[in-house]
mmCIF file of C-alpha atoms in Angstrom:
data_model
loop_
_atom_site.group_PDB
_atom_site.id
_atom_site.type_symbol
_atom_site.label_atom_id
_atom_site.label_comp_id
_atom_site.label_asym_id
_atom_site.label_seq_id
_atom_site.Cartn_x
_atom_site.Cartn_y
_atom_site.Cartn_z
ATOM 1 C CA MET Q 11 105.371 109.183 -7.131
ATOM 2 C CA GLU Q 12 103.045 112.126 -6.511
ATOM 3 C CA LYS Q 13 104.432 115.319 -5.136
ATOM 4 C CA ILE Q 14 104.632 115.553 -1.351
ATOM 5 C CA LYS Q 15 102.089 117.838 0.271
ATOM 6 C CA ILE Q 16 103.973 120.143 2.610
ATOM 7 C CA VAL Q 17 103.245 123.282 4.657
ATOM 8 C CA GLN Q 18 105.553 125.773 6.342
ATOM 9 C CA ILE Q 19 104.544 126.687 9.874
ATOM 10 C CA GLY Q 20 106.111 129.984 10.851
ATOM 11 C CA VAL Q 21 107.610 133.079 9.250
ATOM 12 C CA THR Q 22 109.585 134.620 12.133
ATOM 13 C CA HIS Q 23 112.449 132.183 12.620
ATOM 14 C CA GLU Q 24 115.711 133.635 11.327
ATOM 15 C CA HIS Q 25 115.874 130.967 8.623
ATOM 16 C CA ALA Q 26 112.178 130.932 7.687
ATOM 17 C CA ASP Q 27 112.654 132.970 4.529
ATOM 18 C CA GLY Q 28 115.428 130.678 3.314
ATOM 19 C CA LYS Q 29 113.244 127.599 3.766
ATOM 20 C CA MET Q 30 110.369 129.155 1.848
ATOM 21 C CA TYR Q 31 112.634 130.138 -1.038
ATOM 22 C CA ALA Q 32 114.095 126.611 -1.082
ATOM 23 C CA LEU Q 33 110.631 125.031 -1.128
ATOM 24 C CA LYS Q 34 109.671 127.233 -4.057
ATOM 25 C CA LYS Q 35 112.699 125.915 -5.972
ATOM 26 C CA LEU Q 36 111.373 122.347 -5.731
ATOM 27 C CA PRO Q 37 107.953 122.406 -7.423
ATOM 28 C CA ASP Q 38 108.677 118.985 -8.949
ATOM 29 C CA VAL Q 39 109.167 117.513 -5.451
ATOM 30 C CA PHE Q 40 106.744 119.336 -3.146
ATOM 31 C CA ASP Q 41 103.173 120.506 -3.386
ATOM 32 C CA LEU Q 42 103.482 123.616 -1.216
ATOM 33 C CA VAL Q 43 99.922 123.905 0.076
ATOM 34 C CA GLY Q 44 100.427 126.958 2.268
ATOM 35 C CA TYR Q 45 102.161 128.696 5.144
ATOM 36 C CA VAL Q 46 101.203 129.773 8.647
ATOM 37 C CA ASP Q 47 102.007 133.248 9.973
ATOM 38 C CA ASP Q 48 103.061 132.492 13.540
ATOM 39 C CA ARG Q 49 102.777 136.158 14.534
ATOM 40 C CA GLU Q 50 99.114 135.331 15.082
ATOM 41 C CA PHE Q 51 99.913 133.111 18.081
ATOM 42 C CA SER Q 52 103.612 133.108 19.044
ATOM 43 C CA THR Q 53 104.569 134.669 22.376
ATOM 44 C CA THR Q 54 108.276 133.861 22.853
ATOM 45 C CA PRO Q 55 111.206 136.054 21.702
ATOM 46 C CA ARG Q 56 111.552 136.460 17.968
ATOM 47 C CA THR Q 57 114.001 138.322 15.822
ATOM 48 C CA TYR Q 58 114.131 141.938 14.714
ATOM 49 C CA SER Q 59 111.902 143.455 12.005
ATOM 50 C CA ARG Q 60 112.069 141.755 8.612
ATOM 51 C CA ASP Q 61 110.138 141.463 5.376
ATOM 52 C CA TYR Q 62 107.360 139.020 6.234
ATOM 53 C CA VAL Q 63 105.593 139.412 2.900
ATOM 54 C CA THR Q 64 107.800 138.923 -0.173
ATOM 55 C CA PRO Q 65 109.010 135.336 0.437
ATOM 56 C CA TYR Q 66 105.419 134.116 0.806
ATOM 57 C CA GLU Q 67 103.846 135.838 -2.171
ATOM 58 C CA GLY Q 68 101.727 133.403 -4.183
ATOM 59 C CA VAL Q 69 101.492 130.884 -1.325
ATOM 60 C CA PRO Q 70 98.128 130.430 0.438
ATOM 61 C CA GLN Q 71 98.060 131.554 4.052
ATOM 62 C CA LEU Q 72 96.485 129.102 6.489
ATOM 63 C CA SER Q 73 95.700 129.176 10.171
ATOM 64 C CA LEU Q 74 97.627 126.736 12.348
ATOM 65 C CA GLU Q 75 94.613 124.457 12.684
ATOM 66 C CA GLU Q 76 93.935 124.569 8.941
ATOM 67 C CA ALA Q 77 97.535 123.606 8.283
ATOM 68 C CA LEU Q 78 97.698 120.750 10.768
ATOM 69 C CA ASN Q 79 94.408 119.323 9.479
ATOM 70 C CA TYR Q 80 95.005 119.891 5.772
ATOM 71 C CA PRO Q 81 93.707 116.876 3.799
ATOM 72 C CA GLY Q 82 96.503 114.580 2.682
ATOM 73 C CA LEU Q 83 99.267 116.639 4.315
ATOM 74 C CA GLN Q 84 102.489 114.630 4.590
ATOM 75 C CA ALA Q 85 105.148 116.996 5.899
ATOM 76 C CA THR Q 86 105.819 120.297 7.628
ATOM 77 C CA VAL Q 87 108.668 122.771 7.831
ATOM 78 C CA VAL Q 88 108.664 124.227 11.349
ATOM 79 C CA GLU Q 89 109.955 127.830 11.392
ATOM 80 C CA VAL Q 90 108.414 129.434 14.473
ATOM 81 C CA PRO Q 91 110.515 131.271 17.111
ATOM 82 C CA ASN Q 92 113.309 129.248 18.721
ATOM 83 C CA ASN Q 93 111.566 128.316 21.960
ATOM 84 C CA GLU Q 94 108.313 127.346 20.234
ATOM 85 C CA LEU Q 95 109.868 124.971 17.715
ATOM 86 C CA VAL Q 96 109.507 121.816 19.807
ATOM 87 C CA PRO Q 97 105.919 122.417 21.027
ATOM 88 C CA ILE Q 98 104.761 122.979 17.441
ATOM 89 C CA ALA Q 99 106.803 120.009 16.214
ATOM 90 C CA LEU Q 100 105.143 117.814 18.843
ATOM 91 C CA ARG Q 101 101.759 118.704 17.387
ATOM 92 C CA CYS Q 102 103.059 117.711 13.957
ATOM 93 C CA MET Q 103 104.444 114.462 15.340
ATOM 94 C CA GLU Q 104 101.094 113.614 16.910
ATOM 95 C CA ARG Q 105 99.581 113.859 13.407
ATOM 96 C CA ASN Q 106 102.287 111.540 11.997
ATOM 97 C CA LEU Q 107 103.758 114.280 9.822
ATOM 98 C CA ALA Q 108 107.337 114.120 8.606
ATOM 99 C CA MET Q 109 109.154 117.333 9.382
ATOM 100 C CA HIS Q 110 112.084 119.619 8.955
ATOM 101 C CA MET Q 111 112.530 121.616 12.173
ATOM 102 C CA ASP Q 112 114.833 124.555 12.574
ATOM 103 C CA LYS Q 113 117.328 125.103 15.356
ATOM 104 C CA PRO Q 114 117.873 125.317 18.312
ATOM 105 C CA ALA Q 115 115.552 122.764 19.872
ATOM 106 C CA GLY Q 116 114.392 124.792 22.865
ATOM 107 C CA GLU Q 117 115.638 125.146 26.424
ATOM 108 C CA ASP Q 118 113.937 121.958 27.694
ATOM 109 C CA LEU Q 119 116.009 118.894 26.789
ATOM 110 C CA ASP Q 120 113.395 116.459 28.124
ATOM 111 C CA LEU Q 121 110.721 117.960 25.887
ATOM 112 C CA TYR Q 122 113.003 117.604 22.877
ATOM 113 C CA LYS Q 123 113.642 113.972 23.833
ATOM 114 C CA GLU Q 124 109.878 113.433 23.915
ATOM 115 C CA LEU Q 125 109.713 114.710 20.339
ATOM 116 C CA LEU Q 126 112.593 112.558 19.123
ATOM 117 C CA ASP Q 127 111.305 109.447 20.899
ATOM 118 C CA GLY Q 128 107.865 110.014 19.411
ATOM 119 C CA CYS Q 129 109.284 110.360 15.901
ATOM 120 C CA ALA Q 130 111.384 107.222 16.393
ATOM 121 C CA ALA Q 131 108.409 105.218 17.656
ATOM 122 C CA ARG Q 132 106.375 106.287 14.633
ATOM 123 C CA ASN Q 133 109.318 105.915 12.239
ATOM 124 C CA LEU Q 134 108.745 109.517 11.163
ATOM 125 C CA PRO Q 135 111.334 111.276 9.008
ATOM 126 C CA PHE Q 136 112.773 114.087 11.128
ATOM 127 C CA GLN Q 137 115.384 116.577 10.001
ATOM 128 C CA MET Q 138 117.122 119.364 11.925
ATOM 129 C CA GLY Q 139 117.883 122.551 10.008
ATOM 130 C CA PHE Q 140 121.592 122.949 10.778
ATOM 131 C CA MET Q 141 122.890 125.030 7.895
ATOM 132 C CA PHE Q 142 126.281 123.358 7.405
ATOM 133 C CA ARG Q 143 124.839 119.908 6.725
ATOM 134 C CA GLY Q 144 124.604 120.753 3.042
ATOM 135 C CA ASN Q 145 128.015 122.444 2.904
ATOM 136 C CA PRO Q 146 130.485 120.376 0.805
ATOM 137 C CA ALA Q 147 133.546 121.754 2.612
ATOM 138 C CA PHE Q 148 132.134 120.722 6.009
ATOM 139 C CA GLN Q 149 131.249 117.284 4.688
ATOM 140 C CA PHE Q 150 134.804 116.871 3.368
ATOM 141 C CA CYS Q 151 136.180 117.779 6.807
ATOM 142 C CA ILE Q 152 133.976 115.203 8.529
ATOM 143 C CA SER Q 153 135.101 112.535 6.068
ATOM 144 C CA ALA Q 154 138.785 113.464 6.383
ATOM 145 C CA ILE Q 155 138.607 113.314 10.185
ATOM 146 C CA ARG Q 156 136.737 110.023 10.274
ATOM 147 C CA GLN Q 157 139.126 108.422 7.777
ATOM 148 C CA LYS Q 158 142.158 109.636 9.757
ATOM 149 C CA TRP Q 159 143.610 111.612 6.845
ATOM 150 C CA LEU Q 160 144.774 114.183 9.404
ATOM 151 C CA GLY Q 161 145.937 111.522 11.855
ATOM 152 C CA GLU Q 162 144.729 111.992 15.419
ATOM 153 C CA ILE Q 163 142.946 115.315 15.867
ATOM 154 C CA PHE Q 164 144.232 117.456 18.714
ATOM 155 C CA GLN Q 165 142.704 120.855 17.984
ATOM 156 C CA LEU Q 166 139.676 122.327 16.232
ATOM 157 C CA GLU Q 167 138.759 126.003 16.195
ATOM 158 C CA ALA Q 168 135.761 127.570 14.465
ATOM 159 C CA ASP Q 169 133.575 130.621 14.806
ATOM 160 C CA MET Q 170 130.172 131.976 13.891
ATOM 161 C CA ASN Q 171 131.172 135.609 14.362
ATOM 162 C CA HIS Q 172 129.381 138.391 12.524
ATOM 163 C CA SER Q 173 128.713 142.121 12.581
ATOM 164 C CA TYR Q 174 125.097 142.241 11.471
ATOM 165 C CA GLY Q 175 122.187 143.266 13.629
ATOM 166 C CA ASN Q 176 121.058 146.457 15.332
ATOM 167 C CA ASP Q 177 120.007 147.336 18.885
ATOM 168 C CA ASP Q 178 116.754 145.395 18.465
ATOM 169 C CA TYR Q 179 118.716 142.330 17.391
ATOM 170 C CA HIS Q 180 120.950 142.503 20.452
ATOM 171 C CA GLU Q 181 117.949 142.888 22.744
ATOM 172 C CA TYR Q 182 116.572 139.763 21.073
ATOM 173 C CA VAL Q 183 119.841 137.928 21.769
ATOM 174 C CA GLY Q 184 119.643 139.090 25.390
ATOM 175 C CA LYS Q 185 116.346 137.284 25.889
ATOM 176 C CA PHE Q 186 118.144 133.923 25.742
ATOM 177 C CA PRO Q 187 120.423 132.973 28.664
ATOM 178 C CA GLY Q 188 122.704 131.190 26.216
ATOM 179 C CA GLY Q 189 122.906 134.185 23.903
ATOM 180 C CA LEU Q 190 124.689 133.657 20.600
ATOM 181 C CA MET Q 191 126.037 130.243 21.587
ATOM 182 C CA TYR Q 192 122.463 129.015 21.834
ATOM 183 C CA ILE Q 193 121.292 130.764 18.664
ATOM 184 C CA LEU Q 194 124.313 130.252 16.381
ATOM 185 C CA GLY Q 195 126.894 128.049 18.081
ATOM 186 C CA CYS Q 196 124.625 125.034 17.675
ATOM 187 C CA HIS Q 197 125.532 124.898 13.959
ATOM 188 C CA LEU Q 198 129.194 124.297 14.838
ATOM 189 C CA ILE Q 199 128.326 121.858 17.620
ATOM 190 C CA ASP Q 200 126.400 119.746 15.107
ATOM 191 C CA PHE Q 201 129.552 119.617 12.962
ATOM 192 C CA VAL Q 202 131.939 118.819 15.825
ATOM 193 C CA ILE Q 203 129.772 116.011 17.196
ATOM 194 C CA SER Q 204 129.520 114.556 13.679
ATOM 195 C CA ALA Q 205 133.292 114.628 13.308
ATOM 196 C CA LEU Q 206 134.608 113.891 16.802
ATOM 197 C CA GLY Q 207 131.711 112.353 18.722
ATOM 198 C CA CYS Q 208 130.712 113.066 22.301
ATOM 199 C CA PRO Q 209 133.159 115.163 24.354
ATOM 200 C CA GLU Q 210 134.280 114.287 27.872
ATOM 201 C CA ASN Q 211 133.555 117.760 29.171
ATOM 202 C CA VAL Q 212 132.111 121.088 28.039
ATOM 203 C CA ILE Q 213 133.121 124.503 29.372
ATOM 204 C CA PRO Q 214 130.793 127.406 28.520
ATOM 205 C CA ILE Q 215 132.148 130.968 28.541
ATOM 206 C CA LEU Q 216 129.384 133.495 28.023
ATOM 207 C CA LYS Q 217 130.421 137.141 27.868
ATOM 208 C CA SER Q 218 128.958 140.456 26.811
ATOM 209 C CA ALA Q 219 130.968 142.276 24.155
ATOM 210 C CA PRO Q 220 132.345 145.726 25.064
ATOM 211 C CA GLY Q 221 129.566 148.290 25.313
ATOM 212 C CA MET Q 222 126.832 145.677 25.747
ATOM 213 C CA PRO Q 223 124.650 145.272 28.860
ATOM 214 C CA ASN Q 224 125.514 142.220 30.943
ATOM 215 C CA HIS Q 225 122.331 140.361 30.026
ATOM 216 C CA ILE Q 226 123.253 140.325 26.309
ATOM 217 C CA LYS Q 227 125.583 137.362 25.867
ATOM 218 C CA ASN Q 228 126.937 138.144 22.416
ATOM 219 C CA ASN Q 229 130.567 137.151 22.944
ATOM 220 C CA CYS Q 230 130.434 133.434 23.610
ATOM 221 C CA THR Q 231 132.910 130.575 23.611
ATOM 222 C CA ALA Q 232 132.442 126.870 24.266
ATOM 223 C CA ILE Q 233 135.354 124.519 24.905
ATOM 224 C CA LEU Q 234 134.651 120.864 24.162
ATOM 225 C CA GLU Q 235 137.245 118.569 25.748
ATOM 226 C CA TYR Q 236 138.202 115.174 24.318
ATOM 227 C CA PRO Q 237 140.828 112.705 25.609
ATOM 228 C CA ASN Q 238 143.558 114.215 23.392
ATOM 229 C CA ALA Q 239 141.800 117.087 21.690
ATOM 230 C CA VAL Q 240 140.106 120.409 22.304
ATOM 231 C CA ALA Q 241 137.430 122.050 20.165
ATOM 232 C CA ILE Q 242 137.028 125.793 20.675
ATOM 233 C CA LEU Q 243 133.836 127.264 19.250
ATOM 234 C CA LYS Q 244 133.078 130.992 19.241
ATOM 235 C CA SER Q 245 130.191 133.268 18.377
ATOM 236 C CA CYS Q 246 130.363 137.046 18.695
ATOM 237 C CA SER Q 247 128.326 139.753 16.982
ATOM 238 C CA ARG Q 248 131.032 142.419 17.092
ATOM 239 C CA GLU Q 249 133.629 141.243 14.566
ATOM 240 C CA ILE Q 250 134.157 143.568 11.615
ATOM 241 C CA GLY Q 251 133.797 141.804 8.281
ATOM 242 C CA CYS Q 252 130.532 140.054 9.009
ATOM 243 C CA THR Q 253 130.025 136.429 8.000
ATOM 244 C CA ALA Q 254 132.757 136.580 5.339
ATOM 245 C CA GLN Q 255 135.323 136.342 8.160
ATOM 246 C CA ARG Q 256 134.024 133.128 9.713
ATOM 247 C CA ARG Q 257 136.824 130.563 9.834
ATOM 248 C CA MET Q 258 137.707 126.929 10.533
ATOM 249 C CA LYS Q 259 141.030 125.376 11.580
ATOM 250 C CA ILE Q 260 141.496 121.666 12.261
ATOM 251 C CA ALA Q 261 144.865 120.216 13.300
ATOM 252 C CA GLY Q 262 145.956 116.603 13.604
ATOM 253 C CA THR Q 263 149.154 114.589 13.871
ATOM 254 C CA ASN Q 264 149.304 114.103 10.086
ATOM 255 C CA GLY Q 265 147.931 117.360 8.799
ATOM 256 C CA SER Q 266 145.652 120.329 9.042
ATOM 257 C CA ILE Q 267 142.691 121.956 7.327
ATOM 258 C CA SER Q 268 141.854 125.654 7.287
ATOM 259 C CA PHE Q 269 139.355 127.756 5.380
ATOM 260 C CA SER Q 270 137.560 131.082 5.482
ATOM 261 C CA PRO Q 271 134.853 132.003 4.712
ATOM 262 C CA LEU Q 272 132.894 128.927 5.735
ATOM 263 C CA GLU Q 273 130.320 129.429 2.985
ATOM 264 C CA ARG Q 274 129.600 131.758 0.097
ATOM 265 C CA PHE Q 275 126.781 132.264 -2.358
ATOM 266 C CA ASP Q 276 128.400 134.605 -4.884
ATOM 267 C CA GLY Q 277 129.115 131.895 -7.438
ATOM 268 C CA GLN Q 278 132.650 131.346 -6.145
ATOM 269 C CA PRO Q 279 133.781 128.139 -4.436
ATOM 270 C CA VAL Q 280 134.855 127.738 -0.843
ATOM 271 C CA GLU Q 281 138.646 127.295 -0.898
ATOM 272 C CA LEU Q 282 140.077 124.908 1.672
ATOM 273 C CA THR Q 283 143.800 124.526 2.451
ATOM 274 C CA LEU Q 284 144.837 120.977 3.304
ATOM 275 C CA GLN Q 285 148.363 120.209 4.489
ATOM 276 C CA LEU Q 286 149.530 116.609 4.853
ATOM 277 C CA ARG Q 287 152.698 115.344 6.535
ATOM 278 C CA GLU Q 288 152.307 111.995 4.770
ATOM 279 C CA ALA Q 289 150.103 110.970 1.868
ATOM 280 C CA ALA Q 290 146.498 110.254 2.801
ATOM 281 C CA GLY Q 291 143.515 109.156 0.787
ATOM 282 C CA ASN Q 292 144.333 109.864 -2.838
ATOM 283 C CA LEU Q 293 146.491 112.917 -2.094
ATOM 284 C CA PRO Q 294 150.290 113.093 -1.733
ATOM 285 C CA ALA Q 295 152.096 114.754 1.137
ATOM 286 C CA GLY Q 296 152.285 118.517 0.942
ATOM 287 C CA LYS Q 297 150.017 121.518 0.641
ATOM 288 C CA HIS Q 298 146.801 121.352 -1.377
ATOM 289 C CA LEU Q 299 144.192 123.968 -2.277
ATOM 290 C CA LEU Q 300 140.804 122.298 -2.632
ATOM 291 C CA CYS Q 301 137.794 124.092 -4.107
ATOM 292 C CA PHE Q 302 134.239 123.182 -3.153
ATOM 293 C CA PRO Q 303 131.476 124.716 -5.278
ATOM 294 C CA MET Q 304 128.664 125.806 -2.989
ATOM 295 C CA PRO Q 305 125.056 124.846 -3.649
ATOM 296 C CA GLU Q 306 122.825 127.750 -4.605
ATOM 297 C CA ASP Q 307 121.439 127.944 -1.063
ATOM 298 C CA ARG Q 308 121.745 126.228 2.301
ATOM 299 C CA TYR Q 309 118.579 124.186 2.320
ATOM 300 C CA THR Q 310 117.520 122.851 -1.089
ATOM 301 C CA GLU Q 311 119.598 119.687 -0.851
ATOM 302 C CA GLN Q 312 118.425 119.090 2.718
ATOM 303 C CA LEU Q 313 114.810 119.302 1.598
ATOM 304 C CA ARG Q 314 115.509 116.938 -1.297
ATOM 305 C CA GLU Q 315 116.806 114.455 1.258
ATOM 306 C CA LEU Q 316 113.688 114.950 3.367
ATOM 307 C CA ALA Q 317 111.579 114.090 0.333
ATOM 308 C CA ALA Q 318 113.664 110.968 -0.296
ATOM 309 C CA MET Q 319 113.227 109.959 3.350
ATOM 310 C CA ILE Q 320 109.461 110.355 3.067
ATOM 311 C CA LYS Q 321 109.421 108.255 -0.099
ATOM 312 C CA GLY Q 322 111.469 105.524 1.580
ATOM 313 C CA GLU Q 323 114.387 106.023 -0.815
ATOM 314 C CA CYS Q 324 116.928 106.702 1.935
ATOM 315 C CA LYS Q 325 117.370 107.054 5.662
ATOM 316 C CA SER Q 326 118.362 110.266 7.374
ATOM 317 C CA SER Q 327 122.059 111.087 7.329
ATOM 318 C CA TYR Q 328 121.701 111.851 11.055
ATOM 319 C CA THR Q 329 120.186 109.655 13.738
ATOM 320 C CA TYR Q 330 117.728 110.686 16.429
ATOM 321 C CA GLN Q 331 120.506 109.900 18.928
ATOM 322 C CA HIS Q 332 122.883 112.296 17.185
ATOM 323 C CA ASP Q 333 120.326 115.097 17.189
ATOM 324 C CA TYR Q 334 119.681 114.561 20.900
ATOM 325 C CA LEU Q 335 123.392 114.651 21.748
ATOM 326 C CA VAL Q 336 123.937 117.808 19.711
ATOM 327 C CA HIS Q 337 121.231 119.618 21.634
ATOM 328 C CA HIS Q 338 122.462 118.248 24.950
ATOM 329 C CA ILE Q 339 125.905 119.716 24.204
ATOM 330 C CA THR Q 340 124.322 122.949 22.938
ATOM 331 C CA LEU Q 341 122.445 123.477 26.207
ATOM 332 C CA ILE Q 342 125.588 122.854 28.258
ATOM 333 C CA SER Q 343 127.611 125.141 25.978
ATOM 334 C CA SER Q 344 124.928 127.788 26.473
ATOM 335 C CA GLY Q 345 125.117 127.610 30.271
ATOM 336 C CA ILE Q 346 121.538 126.316 30.439
ATOM 337 C CA ASN Q 347 122.309 122.746 31.521
ATOM 338 C CA ASP Q 348 124.947 121.614 34.019
ATOM 339 C CA PRO Q 349 128.109 120.064 32.466
ATOM 340 C CA ASN Q 350 127.796 117.228 34.994
ATOM 341 C CA THR Q 351 124.682 116.008 33.155
ATOM 342 C CA LEU Q 352 127.004 114.878 30.367
ATOM 343 C CA ARG Q 353 128.500 112.222 32.615
ATOM 344 C CA ARG Q 354 125.271 110.816 33.993
#
């Protein structure tokens, strides 16, 4: 089958560079026809100063209208600022374009539902850019939970803490009422919903770290309550050790899983400790150290799946309904939507 004509719309999303590098690694799959520099039209908060040149060298620059009307275009990667993702994606949907759209899906849940419903009605491949979907350790955890290897889950704790960013970055964070839970916590929420399903209740706790103005919510926690379990998700930008200290702990009646860091791209595997009270799956009771080689980046395998979806070779690993629920929980966890909306 011919290569898929694709364009990247946006260079200012935090993950835009990573998507462009991943697209460039797949010349046998995609015909990368160009990119759009959203600094020409975007007006909502975007991240601190970055290199907006190097990742796009050798790729034609197009205007937004040129991109959306490019002859034979089949797909887009939407990488504009967070609160412009859905409006741009709607324009892509109206042109029947398959798409990969980054996170989070805006502060208007109804508008996001309009996008998802439109994609479903048109049978359009749609893919959210949650970065742990291609992480083998996370996929193992989902499988182990679903297959009851750990028995009944009663506790899950995970964080997206880091120590990167300067004053400009924190001012950027402060422009979102949900702060770091909205920007980063959504990655963990996608995982928890995949593993445990819809919670009964969500409790958002949005704080400012010591020394930060009150409007900068960079010390955030969300508690997701289940009938017999609690998931505690955290995101703070003041932990020493940066992303290498991010951690996961899952506990159930038959065992537990723990690992840190959550991902690495230094050629070393992610090491996961699994403890079993009784044998489960193909593993005996006891303590096990499992090693999961990481892919070379977060997004290449996701984009390969998008291509397969476009070609009709597979369906998405995630339903439109799942993506909607994840964002519903994200908005509640971010203090943007009322927790009571979960029970309506």
